[in-house]
Tab-separated table of C-alpha atoms in Angstrom:
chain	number	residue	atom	x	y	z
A	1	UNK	CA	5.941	30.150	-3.409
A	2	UNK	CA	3.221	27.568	-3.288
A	3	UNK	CA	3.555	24.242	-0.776
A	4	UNK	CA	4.113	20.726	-1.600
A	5	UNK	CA	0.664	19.157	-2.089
A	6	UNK	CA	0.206	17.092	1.195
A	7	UNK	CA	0.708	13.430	0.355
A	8	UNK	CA	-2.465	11.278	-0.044
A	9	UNK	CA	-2.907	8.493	2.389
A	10	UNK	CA	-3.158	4.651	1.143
A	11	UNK	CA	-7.150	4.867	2.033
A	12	UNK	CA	-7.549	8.704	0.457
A	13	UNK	CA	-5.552	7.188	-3.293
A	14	UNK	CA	-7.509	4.024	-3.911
A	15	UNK	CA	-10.739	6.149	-2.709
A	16	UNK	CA	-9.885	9.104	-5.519
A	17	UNK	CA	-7.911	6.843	-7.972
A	18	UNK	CA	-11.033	6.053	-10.244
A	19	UNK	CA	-12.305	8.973	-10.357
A	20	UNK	CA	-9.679	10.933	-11.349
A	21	UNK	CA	-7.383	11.035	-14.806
A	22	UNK	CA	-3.994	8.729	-14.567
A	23	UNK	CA	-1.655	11.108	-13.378
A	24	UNK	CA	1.766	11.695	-15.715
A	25	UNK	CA	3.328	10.677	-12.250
A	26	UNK	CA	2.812	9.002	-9.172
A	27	UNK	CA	5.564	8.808	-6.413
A	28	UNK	CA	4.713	5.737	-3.934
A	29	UNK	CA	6.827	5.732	-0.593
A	30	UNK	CA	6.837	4.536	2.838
A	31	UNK	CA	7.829	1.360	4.911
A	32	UNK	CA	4.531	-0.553	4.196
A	33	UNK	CA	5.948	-2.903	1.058
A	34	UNK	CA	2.168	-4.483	0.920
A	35	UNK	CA	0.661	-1.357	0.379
A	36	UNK	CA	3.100	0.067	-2.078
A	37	UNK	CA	2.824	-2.881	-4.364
A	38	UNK	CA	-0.863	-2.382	-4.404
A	39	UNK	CA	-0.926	1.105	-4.963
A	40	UNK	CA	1.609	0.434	-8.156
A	41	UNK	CA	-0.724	-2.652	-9.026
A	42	UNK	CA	-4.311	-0.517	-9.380
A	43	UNK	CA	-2.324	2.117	-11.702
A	44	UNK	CA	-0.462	-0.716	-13.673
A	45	UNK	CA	-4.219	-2.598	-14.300
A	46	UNK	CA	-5.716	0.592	-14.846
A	47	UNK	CA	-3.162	1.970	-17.582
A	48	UNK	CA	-1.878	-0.841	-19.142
A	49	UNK	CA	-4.147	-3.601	-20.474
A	50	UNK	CA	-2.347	-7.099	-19.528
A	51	UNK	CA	-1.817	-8.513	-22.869
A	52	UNK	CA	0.442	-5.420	-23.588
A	53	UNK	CA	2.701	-5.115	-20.634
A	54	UNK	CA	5.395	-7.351	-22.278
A	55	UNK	CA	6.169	-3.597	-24.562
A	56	UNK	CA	4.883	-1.330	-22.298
A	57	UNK	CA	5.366	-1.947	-19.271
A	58	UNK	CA	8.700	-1.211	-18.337
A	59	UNK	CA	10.566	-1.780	-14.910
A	60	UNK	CA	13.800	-0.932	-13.309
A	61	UNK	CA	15.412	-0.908	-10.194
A	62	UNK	CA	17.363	1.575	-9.079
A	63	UNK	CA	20.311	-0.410	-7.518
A	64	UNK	CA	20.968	-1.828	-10.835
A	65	UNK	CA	19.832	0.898	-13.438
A	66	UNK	CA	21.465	2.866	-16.017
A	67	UNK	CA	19.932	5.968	-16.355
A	68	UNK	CA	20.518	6.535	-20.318
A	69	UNK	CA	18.119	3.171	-19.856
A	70	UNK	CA	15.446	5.114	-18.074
A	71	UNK	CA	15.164	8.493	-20.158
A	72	UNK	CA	15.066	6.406	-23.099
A	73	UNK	CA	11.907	4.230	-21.679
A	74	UNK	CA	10.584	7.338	-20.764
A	75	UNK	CA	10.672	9.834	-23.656
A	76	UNK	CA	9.910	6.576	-26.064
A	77	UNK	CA	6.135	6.499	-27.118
A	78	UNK	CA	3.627	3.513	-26.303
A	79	UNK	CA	4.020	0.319	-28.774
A	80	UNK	CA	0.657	-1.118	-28.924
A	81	UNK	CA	-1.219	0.269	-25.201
A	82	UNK	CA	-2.299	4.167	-25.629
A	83	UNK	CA	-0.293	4.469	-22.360
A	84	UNK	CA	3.099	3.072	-21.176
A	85	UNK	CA	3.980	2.497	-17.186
A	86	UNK	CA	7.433	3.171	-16.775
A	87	UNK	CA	8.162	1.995	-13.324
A	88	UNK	CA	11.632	2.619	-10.752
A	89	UNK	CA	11.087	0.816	-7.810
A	90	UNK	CA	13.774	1.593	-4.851
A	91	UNK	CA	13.968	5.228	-6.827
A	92	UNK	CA	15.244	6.591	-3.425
A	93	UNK	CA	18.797	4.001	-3.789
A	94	UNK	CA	19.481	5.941	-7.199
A	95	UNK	CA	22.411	8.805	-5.912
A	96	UNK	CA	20.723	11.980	-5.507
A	97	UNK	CA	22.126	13.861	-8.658
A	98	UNK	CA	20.570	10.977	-10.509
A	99	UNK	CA	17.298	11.403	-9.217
A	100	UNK	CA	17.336	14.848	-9.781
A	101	UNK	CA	18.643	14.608	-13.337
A	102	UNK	CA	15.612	12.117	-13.878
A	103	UNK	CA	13.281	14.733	-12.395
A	104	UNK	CA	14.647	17.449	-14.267
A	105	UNK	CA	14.038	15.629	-17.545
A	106	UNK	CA	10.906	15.013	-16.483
A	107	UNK	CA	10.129	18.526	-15.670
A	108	UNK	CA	11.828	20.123	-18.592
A	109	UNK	CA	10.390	17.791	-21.421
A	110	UNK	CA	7.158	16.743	-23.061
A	111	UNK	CA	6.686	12.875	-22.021
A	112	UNK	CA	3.866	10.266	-23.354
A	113	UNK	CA	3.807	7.824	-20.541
A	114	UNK	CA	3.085	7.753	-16.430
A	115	UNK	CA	5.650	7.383	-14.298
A	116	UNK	CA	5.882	5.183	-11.249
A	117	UNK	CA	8.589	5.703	-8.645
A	118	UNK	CA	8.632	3.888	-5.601
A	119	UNK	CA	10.705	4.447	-2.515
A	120	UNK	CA	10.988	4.621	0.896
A	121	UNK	CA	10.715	8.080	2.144
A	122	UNK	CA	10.780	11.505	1.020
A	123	UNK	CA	12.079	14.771	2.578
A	124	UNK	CA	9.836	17.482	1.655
A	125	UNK	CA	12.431	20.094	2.754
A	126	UNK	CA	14.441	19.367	-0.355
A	127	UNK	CA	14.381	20.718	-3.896
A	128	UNK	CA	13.280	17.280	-5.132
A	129	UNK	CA	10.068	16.730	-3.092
A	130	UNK	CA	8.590	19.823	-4.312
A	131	UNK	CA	8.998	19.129	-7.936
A	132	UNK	CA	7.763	15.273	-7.427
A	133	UNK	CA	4.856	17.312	-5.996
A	134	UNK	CA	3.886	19.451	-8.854
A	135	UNK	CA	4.960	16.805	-11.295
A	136	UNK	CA	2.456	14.274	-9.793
A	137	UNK	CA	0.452	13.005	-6.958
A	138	UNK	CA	2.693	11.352	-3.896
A	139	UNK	CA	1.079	8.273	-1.860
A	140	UNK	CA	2.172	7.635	1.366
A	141	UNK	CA	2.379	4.205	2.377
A	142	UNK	CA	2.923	3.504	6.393
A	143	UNK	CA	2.272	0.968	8.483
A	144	UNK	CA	-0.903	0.373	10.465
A	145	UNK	CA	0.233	2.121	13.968
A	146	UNK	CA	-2.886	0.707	16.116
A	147	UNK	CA	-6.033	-1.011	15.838
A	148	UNK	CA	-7.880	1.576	14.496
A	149	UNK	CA	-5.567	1.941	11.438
A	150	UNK	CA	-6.291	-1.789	10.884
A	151	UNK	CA	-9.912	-0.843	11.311
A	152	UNK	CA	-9.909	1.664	8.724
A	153	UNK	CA	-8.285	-0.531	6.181
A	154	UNK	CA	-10.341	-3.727	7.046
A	155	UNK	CA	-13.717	-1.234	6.106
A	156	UNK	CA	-12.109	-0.230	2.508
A	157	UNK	CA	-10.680	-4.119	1.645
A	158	UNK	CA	-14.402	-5.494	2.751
A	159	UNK	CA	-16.123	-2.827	0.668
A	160	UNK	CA	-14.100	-3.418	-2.493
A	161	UNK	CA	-15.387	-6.595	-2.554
A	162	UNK	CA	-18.769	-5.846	-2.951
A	163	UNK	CA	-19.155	-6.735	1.062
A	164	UNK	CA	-20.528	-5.140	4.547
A	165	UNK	CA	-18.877	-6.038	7.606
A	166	UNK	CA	-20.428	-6.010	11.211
A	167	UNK	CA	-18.939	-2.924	13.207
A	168	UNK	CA	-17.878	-5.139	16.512
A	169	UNK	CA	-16.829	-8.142	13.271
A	170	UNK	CA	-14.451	-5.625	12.443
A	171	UNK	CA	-12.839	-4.341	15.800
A	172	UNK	CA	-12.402	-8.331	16.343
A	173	UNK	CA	-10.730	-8.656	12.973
A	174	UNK	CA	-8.736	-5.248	13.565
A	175	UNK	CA	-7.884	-6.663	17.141
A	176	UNK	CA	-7.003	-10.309	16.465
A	177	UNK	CA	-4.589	-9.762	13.752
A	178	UNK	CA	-0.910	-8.444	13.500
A	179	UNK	CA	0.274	-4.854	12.478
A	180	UNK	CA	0.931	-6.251	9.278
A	181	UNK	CA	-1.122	-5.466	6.297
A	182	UNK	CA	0.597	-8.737	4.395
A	183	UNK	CA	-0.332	-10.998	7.063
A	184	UNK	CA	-4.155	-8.901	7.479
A	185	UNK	CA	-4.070	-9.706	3.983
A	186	UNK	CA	-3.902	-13.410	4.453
A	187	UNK	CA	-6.277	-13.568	7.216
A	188	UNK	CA	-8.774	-11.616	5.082
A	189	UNK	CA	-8.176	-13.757	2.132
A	190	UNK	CA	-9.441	-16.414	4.553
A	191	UNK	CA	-12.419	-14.643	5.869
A	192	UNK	CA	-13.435	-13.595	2.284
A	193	UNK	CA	-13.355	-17.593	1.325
A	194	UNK	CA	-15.109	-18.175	4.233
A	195	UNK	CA	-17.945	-15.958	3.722
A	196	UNK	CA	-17.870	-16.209	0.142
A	197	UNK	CA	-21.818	-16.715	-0.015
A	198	UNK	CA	-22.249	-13.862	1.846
A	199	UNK	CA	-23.023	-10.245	1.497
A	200	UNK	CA	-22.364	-9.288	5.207
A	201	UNK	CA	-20.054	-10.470	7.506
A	202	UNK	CA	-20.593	-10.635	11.338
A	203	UNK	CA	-18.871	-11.397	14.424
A	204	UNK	CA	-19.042	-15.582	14.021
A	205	UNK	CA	-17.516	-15.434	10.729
A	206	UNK	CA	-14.711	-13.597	12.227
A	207	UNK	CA	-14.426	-15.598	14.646
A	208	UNK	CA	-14.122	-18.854	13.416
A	209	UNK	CA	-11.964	-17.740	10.506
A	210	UNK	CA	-9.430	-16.014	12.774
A	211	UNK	CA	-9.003	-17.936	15.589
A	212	UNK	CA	-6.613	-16.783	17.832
A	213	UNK	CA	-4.481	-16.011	14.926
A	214	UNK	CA	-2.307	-12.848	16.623
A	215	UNK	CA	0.451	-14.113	18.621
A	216	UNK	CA	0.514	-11.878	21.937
A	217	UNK	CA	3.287	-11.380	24.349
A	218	UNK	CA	3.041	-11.228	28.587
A	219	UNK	CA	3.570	-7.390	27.988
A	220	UNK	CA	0.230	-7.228	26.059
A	221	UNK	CA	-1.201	-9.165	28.826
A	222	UNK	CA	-0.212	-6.663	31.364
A	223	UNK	CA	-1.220	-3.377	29.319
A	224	UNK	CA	-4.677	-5.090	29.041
A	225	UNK	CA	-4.985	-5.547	32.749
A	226	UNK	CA	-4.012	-2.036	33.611
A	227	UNK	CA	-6.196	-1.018	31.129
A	228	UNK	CA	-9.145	-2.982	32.895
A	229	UNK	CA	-10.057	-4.650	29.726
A	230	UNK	CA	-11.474	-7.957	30.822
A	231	UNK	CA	-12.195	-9.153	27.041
A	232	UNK	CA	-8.701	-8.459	26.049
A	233	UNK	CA	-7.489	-9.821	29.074
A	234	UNK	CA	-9.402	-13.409	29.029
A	235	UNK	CA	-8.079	-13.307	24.929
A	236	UNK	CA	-4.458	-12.467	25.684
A	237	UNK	CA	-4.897	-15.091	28.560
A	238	UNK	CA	-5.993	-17.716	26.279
A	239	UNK	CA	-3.910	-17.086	23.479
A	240	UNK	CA	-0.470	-17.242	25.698
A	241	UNK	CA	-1.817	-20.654	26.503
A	242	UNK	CA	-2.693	-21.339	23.216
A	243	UNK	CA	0.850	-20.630	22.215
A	244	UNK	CA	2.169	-22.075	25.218
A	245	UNK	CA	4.648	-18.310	25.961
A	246	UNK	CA	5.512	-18.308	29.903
A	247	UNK	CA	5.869	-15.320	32.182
């Protein structure tokens, strides 16, 4: 029997996304809500043109779904788009012999229109998982663990907007913000306004856009000192001050 296709990472989908047909499925999970939104947004803009998502663009929820509602939105043919976005988000609070009778319809029936499901995790040792798998492509969505994840993210967002970002501008940015991709998000929206007359940004931009906008704690102060990382230290330092945290 053939294996689950491995998941694609945030990073790997947006990078293949254009390049390749609109899947009849795409199943978007993980705890990263940011990411998952944007992931559903690029196939939504792709697929549907905006002036035609009030008839065919069609969302549920699966806390408060009826699922005679669902195969009916998804066996019924476009209404003015040539393709129809049927979207579940929280597909994973359905019960599970719902979600598998959704699957099975899709998997036993012809269907005109892509499929969205969204949804926290998904166990790749049941039934289910495989046949999301060969219906589809799956997109994992997790949060940033460590700097370098931010890193790796900061790179892709900079590019997409038609911008180059200093290596050490970057391992600031990556450094001075949160593991959060919605509140990277703000801080980028920031830097982007900031820089908007620029095609490269560099470490003073970062900088003076960011501030000390991270808020650190006296254990981060004492992991940078056994770590012998004077720059960290002297931030840390300064940004306990800043934020007036005690010992």
């Amino acid at each position: 029997m053939a294996q689950a296709a491995k998941a694609l990472t945030y990073q790997a989908f947006i990078k293949s996304f254009n390049r390749d047909k609109i899947a009849p499925l795409y199943y978007i999970y993980g705890t990263e809500e940011y990411l998952k939104s944007k992931s559903a947004k690029l196939i939504i803009n792709r697929a549907v043109p905006e002036e035609y998502r009030d008839f065919d663009l069609v969302i549920f929820y699966g806390d408060d779904c009826q699922t005679v509602d669902v195969l009916d939105a998804i066996s019924t043919k476009p209404f003015l788009a040539e393709n129809k976005i049927v979207m579940i988000r929280k597909f994973d609070s359905l019960r599970s012999n719902i979600q598998q009778k959704i699957i099975d319809f899709l998997t036993n029936n012809d269907f005109f229109n892509t499929i969205i499901l969204t949804a926290d995790n998904l166990d790749n040792r049941l039934k289910i998982a495989k046949e999301i798998n060969k219906l589809g492509v799956v997109v994992q969505c997790r949060s940033p663990y460590k700097p370098e994840d931010m890193l790796i993210w900061i790179n892709s967002e900079i590019a997409s907007h038609d911008k180059t970002i200093d290596k050490e501008a970057a391992l600031i940015f990556a450094n001075r913000v949160d593991m959060d991709y919605m509140t990277a998000s703000n801080e980028l929206e920031k830097l982007l306004l900031f820089c908007i007359d620029k095609k490269k940004i560099g470490i003073k931009d970062v900088q003076t856009s960011t501030g000390l906008s991270k808020t650190y704690s006296v254990f981060d102060l004492i992991n940078a000192v056994g770590e012998r990382d004077a720059t960290k230290t002297f931030e840390i330092t300064e940004n306990l001050l800043e934020n007036k945290e005690s010992a």
